[in-house]
Coordinates of C-alpha atoms in Angstrom, one line a residue:
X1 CA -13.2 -2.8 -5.7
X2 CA -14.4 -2.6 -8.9
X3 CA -14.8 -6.5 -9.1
X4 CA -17.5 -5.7 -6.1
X5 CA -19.4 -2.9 -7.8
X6 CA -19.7 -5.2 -11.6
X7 CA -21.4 -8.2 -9.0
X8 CA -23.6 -5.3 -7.4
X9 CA -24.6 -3.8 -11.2
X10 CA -25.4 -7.8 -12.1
X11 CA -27.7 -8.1 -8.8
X12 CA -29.5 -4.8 -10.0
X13 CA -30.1 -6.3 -13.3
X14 CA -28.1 -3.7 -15.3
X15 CA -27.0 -3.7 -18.2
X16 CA -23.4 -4.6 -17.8
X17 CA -20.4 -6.4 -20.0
X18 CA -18.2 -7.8 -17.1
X19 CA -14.4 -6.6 -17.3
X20 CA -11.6 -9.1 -15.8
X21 CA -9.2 -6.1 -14.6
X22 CA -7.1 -9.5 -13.8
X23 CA -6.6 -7.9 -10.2
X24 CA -9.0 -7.7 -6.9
X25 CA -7.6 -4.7 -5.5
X26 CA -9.1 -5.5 -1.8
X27 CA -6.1 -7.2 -0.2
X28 CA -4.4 -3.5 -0.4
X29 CA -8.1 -1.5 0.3
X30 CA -7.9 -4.0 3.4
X31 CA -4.3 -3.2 4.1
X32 CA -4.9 0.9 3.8
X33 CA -8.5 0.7 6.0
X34 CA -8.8 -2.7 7.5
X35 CA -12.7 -3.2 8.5
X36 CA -11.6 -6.0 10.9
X37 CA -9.8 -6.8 13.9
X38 CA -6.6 -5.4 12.9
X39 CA -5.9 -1.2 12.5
X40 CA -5.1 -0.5 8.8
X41 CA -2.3 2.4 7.4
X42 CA -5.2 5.1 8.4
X43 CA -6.1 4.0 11.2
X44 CA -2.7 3.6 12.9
X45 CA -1.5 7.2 11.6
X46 CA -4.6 8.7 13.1
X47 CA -3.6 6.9 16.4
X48 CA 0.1 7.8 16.0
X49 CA -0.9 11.5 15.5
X50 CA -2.1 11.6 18.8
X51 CA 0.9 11.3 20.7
X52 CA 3.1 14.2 20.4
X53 CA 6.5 12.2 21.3
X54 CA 5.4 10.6 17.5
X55 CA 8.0 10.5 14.7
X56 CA 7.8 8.8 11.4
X57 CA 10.2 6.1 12.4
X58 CA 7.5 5.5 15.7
X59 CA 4.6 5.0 12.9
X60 CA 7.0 2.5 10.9
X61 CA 8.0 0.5 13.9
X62 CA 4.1 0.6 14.6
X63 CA 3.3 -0.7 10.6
X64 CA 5.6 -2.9 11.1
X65 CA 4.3 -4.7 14.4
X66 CA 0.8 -4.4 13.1
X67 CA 0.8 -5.1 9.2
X68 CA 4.3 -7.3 9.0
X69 CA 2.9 -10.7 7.7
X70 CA 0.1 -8.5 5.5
X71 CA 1.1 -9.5 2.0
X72 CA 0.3 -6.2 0.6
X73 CA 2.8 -4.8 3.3
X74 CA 7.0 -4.5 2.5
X75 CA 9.3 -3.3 4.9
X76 CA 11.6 -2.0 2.5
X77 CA 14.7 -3.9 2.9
X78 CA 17.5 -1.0 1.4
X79 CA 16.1 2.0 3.5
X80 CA 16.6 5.6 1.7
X81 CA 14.9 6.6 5.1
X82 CA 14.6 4.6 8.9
X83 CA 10.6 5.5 7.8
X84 CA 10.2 3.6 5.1
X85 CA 7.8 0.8 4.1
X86 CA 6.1 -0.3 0.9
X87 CA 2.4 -0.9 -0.7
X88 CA 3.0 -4.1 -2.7
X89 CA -0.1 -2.7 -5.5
X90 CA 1.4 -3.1 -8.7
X91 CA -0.5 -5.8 -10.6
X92 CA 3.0 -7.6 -11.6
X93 CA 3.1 -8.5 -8.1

């Protein structure tokens, strides 16, 4: 995100000292709210919301089918809850 806003100040001709934050954050952005072909995190809980047989564990299983192989997405492998899943954002990893 903010790698995409330095190249739009450089097009503009502003005056700009360009940061390496050492991270493009747009794998997860993509992951949250996908613009393509598959549903993000947002968009499949908006769709899950409208079925009122819906539980947590329902959106999971839904992550899960749609975002598996996304490498920003973690199905959490020791479960606190049968709803959990993880947002791999942590520049470390």
């Amino acid at each position: 995100m903010f790698v995409l806003e330095q190249e739009e100040y450089q097009r503009e001709g502003i005056e700009w000292n360009f940061i390496d934050f050492g991270l493009d954050l747009q794998p997860c952005i993509d992951l949250i709210e996908r613009p393509a072909n598959t549903p993000g995190i947002l968009a499949l809980l908006d769709e899950e919301c409208w079925f009122p047989k819906a539980t947590d564990r329902t959106f999971v299983d839904k992550l899960i089918q749609e975002q598996g192989e996304h490498p920003k997405f973690q199905k959490v492998r020791q479960l606190k809850d049968k709803a959990d899943f993880c947002v791999i954002h942590y520049a470390g990893r």
